[in-house]
mmCIF file of C-alpha atoms in Angstrom:
data_model
loop_
_atom_site.group_PDB
_atom_site.id
_atom_site.type_symbol
_atom_site.label_atom_id
_atom_site.label_comp_id
_atom_site.label_asym_id
_atom_site.label_seq_id
_atom_site.Cartn_x
_atom_site.Cartn_y
_atom_site.Cartn_z
ATOM 1 C CA UNK Z 22 -48.136 -3.843 87.912
ATOM 2 C CA UNK Z 23 -51.194 -1.256 87.279
ATOM 3 C CA UNK Z 24 -50.965 2.742 87.627
ATOM 4 C CA UNK Z 25 -53.646 3.360 89.894
ATOM 5 C CA UNK Z 26 -56.225 2.025 92.172
ATOM 6 C CA UNK Z 27 -58.481 -1.111 91.076
ATOM 7 C CA UNK Z 28 -61.825 0.280 89.245
ATOM 8 C CA UNK Z 29 -64.982 -1.002 90.632
ATOM 9 C CA UNK Z 30 -66.648 -4.681 88.989
ATOM 10 C CA UNK Z 31 -68.939 -2.814 87.420
ATOM 11 C CA UNK Z 32 -66.366 -1.206 85.088
ATOM 12 C CA UNK Z 33 -65.688 -4.376 83.643
ATOM 13 C CA UNK Z 34 -63.865 -3.729 80.041
ATOM 14 C CA UNK Z 35 -64.845 -6.691 77.565
ATOM 15 C CA UNK Z 36 -63.754 -7.333 73.858
ATOM 16 C CA UNK Z 37 -65.626 -9.647 71.423
ATOM 17 C CA UNK Z 38 -62.800 -12.013 69.608
ATOM 18 C CA UNK Z 39 -63.454 -14.717 66.956
ATOM 19 C CA UNK Z 40 -61.326 -17.101 64.931
ATOM 20 C CA UNK Z 41 -58.484 -15.360 62.846
ATOM 21 C CA UNK Z 42 -59.165 -12.338 64.809
ATOM 22 C CA UNK Z 43 -56.442 -9.687 65.073
ATOM 23 C CA UNK Z 44 -54.601 -10.755 68.223
ATOM 24 C CA UNK Z 45 -53.265 -7.167 68.936
ATOM 25 C CA UNK Z 46 -56.896 -5.717 68.247
ATOM 26 C CA UNK Z 47 -57.775 -7.924 71.320
ATOM 27 C CA UNK Z 48 -54.648 -7.902 73.864
ATOM 28 C CA UNK Z 49 -53.833 -4.155 72.846
ATOM 29 C CA UNK Z 50 -56.895 -2.701 74.468
ATOM 30 C CA UNK Z 51 -57.177 -5.202 77.051
ATOM 31 C CA UNK Z 52 -53.120 -4.668 78.265
ATOM 32 C CA UNK Z 53 -54.194 -0.658 78.121
ATOM 33 C CA UNK Z 54 -57.056 -0.852 80.399
ATOM 34 C CA UNK Z 55 -55.931 -3.778 82.732
ATOM 35 C CA UNK Z 56 -52.856 -1.388 83.432
ATOM 36 C CA UNK Z 57 -55.437 1.240 84.334
ATOM 37 C CA UNK Z 58 -57.115 -1.320 86.792
ATOM 38 C CA UNK Z 59 -60.244 -2.437 85.176
ATOM 39 C CA UNK Z 60 -61.339 -5.937 85.114
ATOM 40 C CA UNK Z 61 -61.027 -7.271 81.871
ATOM 41 C CA UNK Z 62 -62.664 -10.231 79.812
ATOM 42 C CA UNK Z 63 -62.400 -11.492 76.487
ATOM 43 C CA UNK Z 64 -65.501 -12.824 75.035
ATOM 44 C CA UNK Z 65 -66.186 -15.449 72.075
ATOM 45 C CA UNK Z 66 -68.492 -16.578 70.153
ATOM 46 C CA UNK Z 67 -68.403 -19.566 71.825
ATOM 47 C CA UNK Z 68 -66.451 -19.941 75.268
ATOM 48 C CA UNK Z 69 -62.771 -21.407 74.989
ATOM 49 C CA UNK Z 70 -59.796 -21.458 72.964
ATOM 50 C CA UNK Z 71 -59.873 -19.392 69.635
ATOM 51 C CA UNK Z 72 -56.807 -19.139 66.888
ATOM 52 C CA UNK Z 73 -55.910 -16.028 66.136
ATOM 53 C CA UNK Z 74 -54.767 -14.895 62.468
ATOM 54 C CA UNK Z 75 -51.064 -14.759 63.769
ATOM 55 C CA UNK Z 76 -51.491 -18.778 64.697
ATOM 56 C CA UNK Z 77 -51.757 -17.569 68.759
ATOM 57 C CA UNK Z 78 -54.239 -19.222 70.769
ATOM 58 C CA UNK Z 79 -56.763 -16.817 73.046
ATOM 59 C CA UNK Z 80 -58.786 -18.286 75.805
ATOM 60 C CA UNK Z 81 -62.640 -16.949 75.612
ATOM 61 C CA UNK Z 82 -63.322 -16.883 79.309
ATOM 62 C CA UNK Z 83 -66.964 -17.029 78.203
ATOM 63 C CA UNK Z 84 -69.147 -17.197 74.980
ATOM 64 C CA UNK Z 85 -72.023 -14.904 73.810
ATOM 65 C CA UNK Z 86 -74.971 -16.810 75.172
ATOM 66 C CA UNK Z 87 -73.531 -16.701 78.718
ATOM 67 C CA UNK Z 88 -73.256 -12.812 78.877
ATOM 68 C CA UNK Z 89 -76.340 -10.707 79.154
ATOM 69 C CA UNK Z 90 -75.201 -7.235 81.235
ATOM 70 C CA UNK Z 91 -72.213 -6.724 83.550
ATOM 71 C CA UNK Z 92 -70.247 -4.787 81.299
ATOM 72 C CA UNK Z 93 -69.342 -1.282 81.053
ATOM 73 C CA UNK Z 94 -67.702 -1.241 77.927
ATOM 74 C CA UNK Z 95 -67.560 -3.569 75.227
ATOM 75 C CA UNK Z 96 -65.348 -3.601 72.231
ATOM 76 C CA UNK Z 97 -65.553 -5.828 68.528
ATOM 77 C CA UNK Z 98 -62.113 -6.629 67.671
ATOM 78 C CA UNK Z 99 -60.745 -6.391 63.926
ATOM 79 C CA UNK Z 100 -59.189 -8.987 61.730
ATOM 80 C CA UNK Z 101 -59.292 -11.264 59.081
ATOM 81 C CA UNK Z 102 -62.062 -13.323 60.131
ATOM 82 C CA UNK Z 103 -64.121 -10.274 60.646
ATOM 83 C CA UNK Z 104 -66.741 -12.020 57.996
ATOM 84 C CA UNK Z 105 -67.780 -14.556 59.661
ATOM 85 C CA UNK Z 106 -69.581 -13.128 63.079
ATOM 86 C CA UNK Z 107 -70.459 -9.892 60.336
ATOM 87 C CA UNK Z 108 -72.901 -12.634 59.107
ATOM 88 C CA UNK Z 109 -74.214 -15.002 61.830
ATOM 89 C CA UNK Z 110 -77.125 -13.954 63.223
ATOM 90 C CA UNK Z 111 -76.430 -15.056 66.532
ATOM 91 C CA UNK Z 112 -73.715 -12.896 67.128
ATOM 92 C CA UNK Z 113 -75.831 -9.711 65.334
ATOM 93 C CA UNK Z 114 -79.088 -10.533 67.491
ATOM 94 C CA UNK Z 115 -76.317 -9.915 70.726
ATOM 95 C CA UNK Z 116 -74.779 -6.644 69.790
ATOM 96 C CA UNK Z 117 -78.123 -5.606 69.235
ATOM 97 C CA UNK Z 118 -79.536 -6.695 72.777
ATOM 98 C CA UNK Z 119 -76.252 -5.884 74.803
ATOM 99 C CA UNK Z 120 -76.216 -2.154 73.024
ATOM 100 C CA UNK Z 121 -78.210 -0.490 75.632
ATOM 101 C CA UNK Z 122 -76.639 -2.807 78.604
ATOM 102 C CA UNK Z 123 -73.203 -1.317 78.226
ATOM 103 C CA UNK Z 124 -72.184 2.440 79.236
ATOM 104 C CA UNK Z 125 -69.640 2.925 75.594
ATOM 105 C CA UNK Z 126 -69.789 0.128 73.372
ATOM 106 C CA UNK Z 127 -67.715 0.455 69.498
ATOM 107 C CA UNK Z 128 -64.765 -1.684 67.453
ATOM 108 C CA UNK Z 129 -61.118 -1.790 66.565
ATOM 109 C CA UNK Z 130 -60.140 -1.855 62.886
ATOM 110 C CA UNK Z 131 -62.378 -3.727 61.067
ATOM 111 C CA UNK Z 132 -64.389 -5.139 64.029
ATOM 112 C CA UNK Z 133 -66.335 -2.389 62.642
ATOM 113 C CA UNK Z 134 -67.691 -3.992 59.801
ATOM 114 C CA UNK Z 135 -69.037 -6.309 62.634
ATOM 115 C CA UNK Z 136 -71.152 -3.630 64.614
ATOM 116 C CA UNK Z 137 -72.409 -2.142 61.363
ATOM 117 C CA UNK Z 138 -73.870 -5.433 59.742
ATOM 118 C CA UNK Z 139 -75.818 -5.043 63.388
ATOM 119 C CA UNK Z 140 -77.260 -1.599 62.527
ATOM 120 C CA UNK Z 141 -75.365 -0.303 65.618
ATOM 121 C CA UNK Z 142 -73.421 2.296 63.014
ATOM 122 C CA UNK Z 143 -76.728 3.580 61.049
ATOM 123 C CA UNK Z 144 -76.107 7.490 60.669
ATOM 124 C CA UNK Z 145 -73.339 7.592 62.862
ATOM 125 C CA UNK Z 146 -69.616 8.737 62.254
ATOM 126 C CA UNK Z 147 -67.616 5.802 62.378
ATOM 127 C CA UNK Z 148 -63.908 5.014 61.123
ATOM 128 C CA UNK Z 149 -61.919 1.639 60.172
ATOM 129 C CA UNK Z 150 -58.842 0.848 59.011
ATOM 130 C CA UNK Z 151 -57.563 2.936 55.842
ATOM 131 C CA UNK Z 152 -57.409 -0.125 53.580
ATOM 132 C CA UNK Z 153 -60.453 -1.471 54.325
ATOM 133 C CA UNK Z 154 -62.324 2.122 53.304
ATOM 134 C CA UNK Z 155 -63.842 1.824 50.025
ATOM 135 C CA UNK Z 156 -65.301 -1.949 51.430
ATOM 136 C CA UNK Z 157 -66.708 -0.691 54.049
ATOM 137 C CA UNK Z 158 -68.417 2.867 51.992
ATOM 138 C CA UNK Z 159 -70.018 0.085 49.522
ATOM 139 C CA UNK Z 160 -71.179 -2.137 52.256
ATOM 140 C CA UNK Z 161 -72.463 0.446 54.578
ATOM 141 C CA UNK Z 162 -73.227 3.614 52.706
ATOM 142 C CA UNK Z 163 -75.350 4.868 55.522
ATOM 143 C CA UNK Z 164 -72.583 5.082 57.680
ATOM 144 C CA UNK Z 165 -70.716 8.276 58.172
ATOM 145 C CA UNK Z 166 -67.249 7.179 57.259
ATOM 146 C CA UNK Z 167 -64.262 9.028 57.931
ATOM 147 C CA UNK Z 168 -61.060 7.500 56.797
ATOM 148 C CA UNK Z 169 -58.434 9.875 57.978
ATOM 149 C CA UNK Z 170 -59.116 9.476 61.641
ATOM 150 C CA UNK Z 171 -57.415 7.281 64.303
ATOM 151 C CA UNK Z 172 -60.776 6.857 66.422
ATOM 152 C CA UNK Z 173 -63.826 9.031 66.743
ATOM 153 C CA UNK Z 174 -66.314 8.900 69.403
ATOM 154 C CA UNK Z 175 -70.104 9.616 68.456
ATOM 155 C CA UNK Z 176 -71.789 9.388 71.523
ATOM 156 C CA UNK Z 177 -71.510 6.273 73.448
ATOM 157 C CA UNK Z 178 -70.424 4.223 70.338
ATOM 158 C CA UNK Z 179 -66.987 4.481 69.792
ATOM 159 C CA UNK Z 180 -64.769 3.856 66.357
ATOM 160 C CA UNK Z 181 -60.877 3.134 65.530
ATOM 161 C CA UNK Z 182 -58.695 2.687 63.120
ATOM 162 C CA UNK Z 183 -56.283 -0.430 62.034
ATOM 163 C CA UNK Z 184 -54.325 -2.154 64.934
ATOM 164 C CA UNK Z 185 -52.530 0.120 67.332
ATOM 165 C CA UNK Z 186 -55.263 2.772 67.274
ATOM 166 C CA UNK Z 187 -57.113 0.392 69.205
ATOM 167 C CA UNK Z 188 -54.553 1.102 72.048
ATOM 168 C CA UNK Z 189 -55.237 4.851 71.539
ATOM 169 C CA UNK Z 190 -58.751 4.639 71.737
ATOM 170 C CA UNK Z 191 -58.599 2.292 74.957
ATOM 171 C CA UNK Z 192 -56.160 5.490 76.514
ATOM 172 C CA UNK Z 193 -58.899 8.293 75.306
ATOM 173 C CA UNK Z 194 -61.307 6.180 77.252
ATOM 174 C CA UNK Z 195 -59.513 5.621 80.286
ATOM 175 C CA UNK Z 196 -58.500 9.408 80.298
ATOM 176 C CA UNK Z 197 -62.133 10.405 79.759
ATOM 177 C CA UNK Z 198 -62.850 8.050 83.277
ATOM 178 C CA UNK Z 199 -59.699 9.058 85.249
ATOM 179 C CA UNK Z 200 -58.232 12.182 83.780
ATOM 180 C CA UNK Z 201 -55.018 12.860 81.546
ATOM 181 C CA UNK Z 202 -52.874 12.230 84.279
ATOM 182 C CA UNK Z 203 -53.827 8.269 84.684
ATOM 183 C CA UNK Z 204 -53.737 7.865 80.813
ATOM 184 C CA UNK Z 205 -50.507 9.545 80.586
ATOM 185 C CA UNK Z 206 -48.869 7.060 83.473
ATOM 186 C CA UNK Z 207 -50.440 4.146 81.902
ATOM 187 C CA UNK Z 208 -48.653 4.803 78.463
ATOM 188 C CA UNK Z 209 -45.301 5.709 80.309
ATOM 189 C CA UNK Z 210 -45.515 1.993 82.037
ATOM 190 C CA UNK Z 211 -46.207 0.368 78.644
ATOM 191 C CA UNK Z 212 -43.871 2.228 77.046
ATOM 192 C CA UNK Z 213 -46.221 3.560 74.522
ATOM 193 C CA UNK Z 214 -45.483 5.629 71.238
ATOM 194 C CA UNK Z 215 -47.092 9.386 71.931
ATOM 195 C CA UNK Z 216 -50.311 9.651 69.722
ATOM 196 C CA UNK Z 217 -51.870 11.934 67.867
ATOM 197 C CA UNK Z 218 -55.329 13.318 68.634
ATOM 198 C CA UNK Z 219 -58.447 10.869 67.663
ATOM 199 C CA UNK Z 220 -59.667 13.254 65.092
ATOM 200 C CA UNK Z 221 -56.303 13.878 63.629
ATOM 201 C CA UNK Z 222 -55.377 11.633 60.286
ATOM 202 C CA UNK Z 223 -54.157 7.995 60.759
ATOM 203 C CA UNK Z 224 -51.719 8.421 57.675
ATOM 204 C CA UNK Z 225 -47.933 9.660 57.648
ATOM 205 C CA UNK Z 226 -45.217 10.103 55.513
ATOM 206 C CA UNK Z 227 -43.967 7.118 56.673
ATOM 207 C CA UNK Z 228 -46.746 5.267 56.029
ATOM 208 C CA UNK Z 229 -46.974 6.123 52.446
ATOM 209 C CA UNK Z 230 -45.655 3.693 49.616
ATOM 210 C CA UNK Z 231 -42.537 3.140 48.664
ATOM 211 C CA UNK Z 232 -40.995 3.245 45.661
ATOM 212 C CA UNK Z 233 -38.394 -0.132 44.769
ATOM 213 C CA UNK Z 234 -35.182 0.230 47.075
ATOM 214 C CA UNK Z 235 -33.339 0.439 43.315
ATOM 215 C CA UNK Z 236 -35.797 3.001 41.911
ATOM 216 C CA UNK Z 237 -34.342 6.395 41.718
ATOM 217 C CA UNK Z 238 -37.530 7.638 42.993
ATOM 218 C CA UNK Z 239 -36.897 5.902 46.156
ATOM 219 C CA UNK Z 240 -33.514 7.739 46.269
ATOM 220 C CA UNK Z 241 -35.486 11.147 45.703
ATOM 221 C CA UNK Z 242 -38.128 10.404 48.526
ATOM 222 C CA UNK Z 243 -35.385 9.675 50.713
ATOM 223 C CA UNK Z 244 -33.577 12.795 50.040
ATOM 224 C CA UNK Z 245 -37.083 14.788 49.974
ATOM 225 C CA UNK Z 246 -37.557 13.603 53.760
ATOM 226 C CA UNK Z 247 -33.931 14.509 54.787
ATOM 227 C CA UNK Z 248 -33.944 18.090 53.558
ATOM 228 C CA UNK Z 249 -37.908 19.195 53.705
ATOM 229 C CA UNK Z 250 -36.594 22.842 53.223
ATOM 230 C CA UNK Z 251 -34.837 22.479 50.118
ATOM 231 C CA UNK Z 252 -36.340 23.220 46.302
ATOM 232 C CA UNK Z 253 -38.587 20.571 46.073
ATOM 233 C CA UNK Z 254 -40.367 21.649 43.029
ATOM 234 C CA UNK Z 255 -40.952 18.743 40.376
ATOM 235 C CA UNK Z 256 -38.588 19.936 38.267
ATOM 236 C CA UNK Z 257 -35.463 20.183 40.798
ATOM 237 C CA UNK Z 258 -36.657 16.544 41.758
ATOM 238 C CA UNK Z 259 -36.985 15.232 38.063
ATOM 239 C CA UNK Z 260 -33.436 16.587 37.440
ATOM 240 C CA UNK Z 261 -32.320 15.183 40.631
ATOM 241 C CA UNK Z 262 -33.760 11.921 39.373
ATOM 242 C CA UNK Z 263 -32.243 12.159 35.890
ATOM 243 C CA UNK Z 264 -35.737 12.303 34.310
ATOM 244 C CA UNK Z 265 -38.180 15.001 32.617
ATOM 245 C CA UNK Z 266 -40.332 16.411 35.041
ATOM 246 C CA UNK Z 267 -43.303 14.776 33.050
ATOM 247 C CA UNK Z 268 -41.980 11.633 33.087
ATOM 248 C CA UNK Z 269 -40.698 11.805 37.079
ATOM 249 C CA UNK Z 270 -44.311 12.912 37.863
ATOM 250 C CA UNK Z 271 -46.071 9.880 36.010
ATOM 251 C CA UNK Z 272 -43.383 7.271 37.275
ATOM 252 C CA UNK Z 273 -43.653 8.717 40.542
ATOM 253 C CA UNK Z 274 -47.521 8.403 40.765
ATOM 254 C CA UNK Z 275 -46.633 4.629 39.518
ATOM 255 C CA UNK Z 276 -44.314 3.123 42.000
ATOM 256 C CA UNK Z 277 -45.912 5.344 45.136
ATOM 257 C CA UNK Z 278 -49.545 5.729 44.607
ATOM 258 C CA UNK Z 279 -49.524 9.306 45.046
ATOM 259 C CA UNK Z 280 -48.177 12.887 43.340
ATOM 260 C CA UNK Z 281 -44.010 14.767 44.132
ATOM 261 C CA UNK Z 282 -46.515 17.250 45.311
ATOM 262 C CA UNK Z 283 -48.776 15.519 47.864
ATOM 263 C CA UNK Z 284 -45.689 13.368 49.026
ATOM 264 C CA UNK Z 285 -43.522 16.914 49.830
ATOM 265 C CA UNK Z 286 -46.403 18.553 51.305
ATOM 266 C CA UNK Z 287 -47.073 15.669 53.711
ATOM 267 C CA UNK Z 288 -42.986 15.449 54.261
ATOM 268 C CA UNK Z 289 -43.234 19.133 55.371
ATOM 269 C CA UNK Z 290 -46.073 18.652 57.590
ATOM 270 C CA UNK Z 291 -44.742 15.625 59.632
ATOM 271 C CA UNK Z 292 -41.158 17.302 59.886
ATOM 272 C CA UNK Z 293 -43.100 20.701 60.772
ATOM 273 C CA UNK Z 294 -44.911 18.694 63.504
ATOM 274 C CA UNK Z 295 -41.571 17.433 65.086
ATOM 275 C CA UNK Z 296 -40.862 20.967 65.445
ATOM 276 C CA UNK Z 297 -43.914 22.118 67.618
ATOM 277 C CA UNK Z 298 -43.658 18.609 69.406
ATOM 278 C CA UNK Z 299 -39.945 19.368 70.207
ATOM 279 C CA UNK Z 300 -38.781 22.565 70.677
ATOM 280 C CA UNK Z 301 -40.593 25.958 71.166
ATOM 281 C CA UNK Z 302 -39.365 27.672 68.046
ATOM 282 C CA UNK Z 303 -41.834 30.336 66.476
ATOM 283 C CA UNK Z 304 -44.294 29.027 63.441
ATOM 284 C CA UNK Z 305 -42.767 31.746 61.135
ATOM 285 C CA UNK Z 306 -38.839 30.228 61.567
ATOM 286 C CA UNK Z 307 -40.339 26.514 61.094
ATOM 287 C CA UNK Z 308 -42.741 27.205 57.888
ATOM 288 C CA UNK Z 309 -39.357 29.399 56.418
ATOM 289 C CA UNK Z 310 -37.072 26.548 57.491
ATOM 290 C CA UNK Z 311 -39.039 23.662 55.690
ATOM 291 C CA UNK Z 312 -40.333 25.362 52.878
ATOM 292 C CA UNK Z 313 -44.215 26.401 53.261
ATOM 293 C CA UNK Z 314 -42.531 29.873 52.938
ATOM 294 C CA UNK Z 315 -44.740 31.761 54.930
ATOM 295 C CA UNK Z 316 -46.826 31.071 58.665
ATOM 296 C CA UNK Z 317 -50.131 31.319 56.795
ATOM 297 C CA UNK Z 318 -49.511 28.898 54.092
ATOM 298 C CA UNK Z 319 -48.476 26.626 56.528
ATOM 299 C CA UNK Z 320 -51.323 27.697 59.061
ATOM 300 C CA UNK Z 321 -54.009 26.748 55.817
ATOM 301 C CA UNK Z 322 -51.894 23.918 54.474
ATOM 302 C CA UNK Z 323 -52.413 22.232 58.699
ATOM 303 C CA UNK Z 324 -55.947 23.050 58.464
ATOM 304 C CA UNK Z 325 -56.543 21.394 55.207
ATOM 305 C CA UNK Z 326 -54.248 18.168 56.133
ATOM 306 C CA UNK Z 327 -54.971 17.807 59.515
ATOM 307 C CA UNK Z 328 -57.997 19.924 60.330
ATOM 308 C CA UNK Z 329 -56.452 21.859 63.006
ATOM 309 C CA UNK Z 330 -53.414 24.974 63.372
ATOM 310 C CA UNK Z 331 -49.979 24.965 63.864
ATOM 311 C CA UNK Z 332 -50.441 26.587 67.083
ATOM 312 C CA UNK Z 333 -53.705 24.630 67.730
ATOM 313 C CA UNK Z 334 -51.259 20.951 67.178
ATOM 314 C CA UNK Z 335 -48.855 22.482 69.454
ATOM 315 C CA UNK Z 336 -51.025 23.017 72.376
ATOM 316 C CA UNK Z 337 -51.242 19.185 72.368
ATOM 317 C CA UNK Z 338 -47.584 19.357 73.646
ATOM 318 C CA UNK Z 339 -46.915 21.261 77.179
ATOM 319 C CA UNK Z 340 -43.149 20.686 77.601
ATOM 320 C CA UNK Z 341 -42.687 20.010 81.634
ATOM 321 C CA UNK Z 342 -38.609 20.727 80.922
ATOM 322 C CA UNK Z 343 -37.036 23.232 78.979
ATOM 323 C CA UNK Z 344 -37.510 22.212 75.104
ATOM 324 C CA UNK Z 345 -34.633 22.109 73.560
ATOM 325 C CA UNK Z 346 -32.993 24.879 71.177
ATOM 326 C CA UNK Z 347 -33.563 24.687 67.562
ATOM 327 C CA UNK Z 348 -31.137 22.327 66.203
ATOM 328 C CA UNK Z 349 -30.352 20.295 69.418
ATOM 329 C CA UNK Z 350 -31.018 16.491 69.605
ATOM 330 C CA UNK Z 351 -34.662 16.617 71.211
ATOM 331 C CA UNK Z 352 -33.915 13.217 72.627
ATOM 332 C CA UNK Z 353 -31.503 14.362 74.920
ATOM 333 C CA UNK Z 354 -33.959 16.027 77.020
ATOM 334 C CA UNK Z 355 -37.227 15.747 76.017
ATOM 335 C CA UNK Z 356 -40.015 15.037 78.760
ATOM 336 C CA UNK Z 357 -43.788 15.792 77.449
ATOM 337 C CA UNK Z 358 -47.289 16.051 79.307
ATOM 338 C CA UNK Z 359 -49.622 15.448 76.550
ATOM 339 C CA UNK Z 360 -53.164 16.170 76.269
ATOM 340 C CA UNK Z 361 -53.484 12.900 73.715
ATOM 341 C CA UNK Z 362 -50.911 10.983 72.083
ATOM 342 C CA UNK Z 363 -49.243 11.407 68.694
ATOM 343 C CA UNK Z 364 -47.770 8.589 66.522
ATOM 344 C CA UNK Z 365 -43.917 9.327 66.083
ATOM 345 C CA UNK Z 366 -40.644 7.654 65.328
ATOM 346 C CA UNK Z 367 -39.301 4.914 67.029
ATOM 347 C CA UNK Z 368 -36.793 7.298 69.388
ATOM 348 C CA UNK Z 369 -40.087 9.147 70.527
ATOM 349 C CA UNK Z 370 -41.772 6.878 73.072
ATOM 350 C CA UNK Z 371 -42.929 7.956 76.775
ATOM 351 C CA UNK Z 372 -40.202 8.417 79.218
ATOM 352 C CA UNK Z 373 -40.025 5.630 81.700
#
């Protein structure tokens, strides 16, 4: 079932796939486009079946030798096998030839390596999966990599971060073409998570490294997440772990890859985001109750970490029904009309 009337045939959306591709990089965006009424297609280096990194097979309707036009938007998928097409002169020549023949061009996840190898990202802003950013910078210093974004548009070139960010990008493209309501309708039908605006961070405290489950550091991490407004100075955290502050900071960094201060700040930002999204509590109250101290401190922290003020963040979420009061279960009445889509916890799917 599609959410809207069919898109004209010239708006064909295609994804380039190859052996050992990440299956969600291909099927995720295409499912979004399909639900929005676009004709969709998988293109392979060669036509026929290809094995994905999960072991499942996809079928490319056409190979690159069979495609010279007729595509509106062409995306290059990522996956463990990206080095193959990135080093294949046939693929790179085809991408360069297709570049002026499509309205939009871009990549999903490590597909950025293939697009960059074709020279199509030179001098442009781009993003790829956070785990491959160092590798990407070393290989393509001429690209202006922005590792902390979900997806980026630079002119008519689009890039996105890892895996499900390709669906965020597809939703953003649907919104560009058909408006916010159409994109929201697709998100509802697919029961997608609400996603962050493309320029915001692809990181979350829930994605930061965890200490071992038996480690006292892990217990401290869990406690921080459950009580973000408590006294979370290093001395207090160390006391809870039964360590000296200096030793605790050293062990925390070794086991998680970040410092206690950065972890606490990220946790408070995450908690503040949920309050801004789910309630109409004043920023001043949120800042005080979550340990920021003042609204101004929270504002500076949001600007530094997310590139947006708390009030600016909140404007992306306009309640269609009365917002729950502070302390009320937001899932009981939650219903959002969102300008963009933000990564949430599992109970934050768009209502059907």
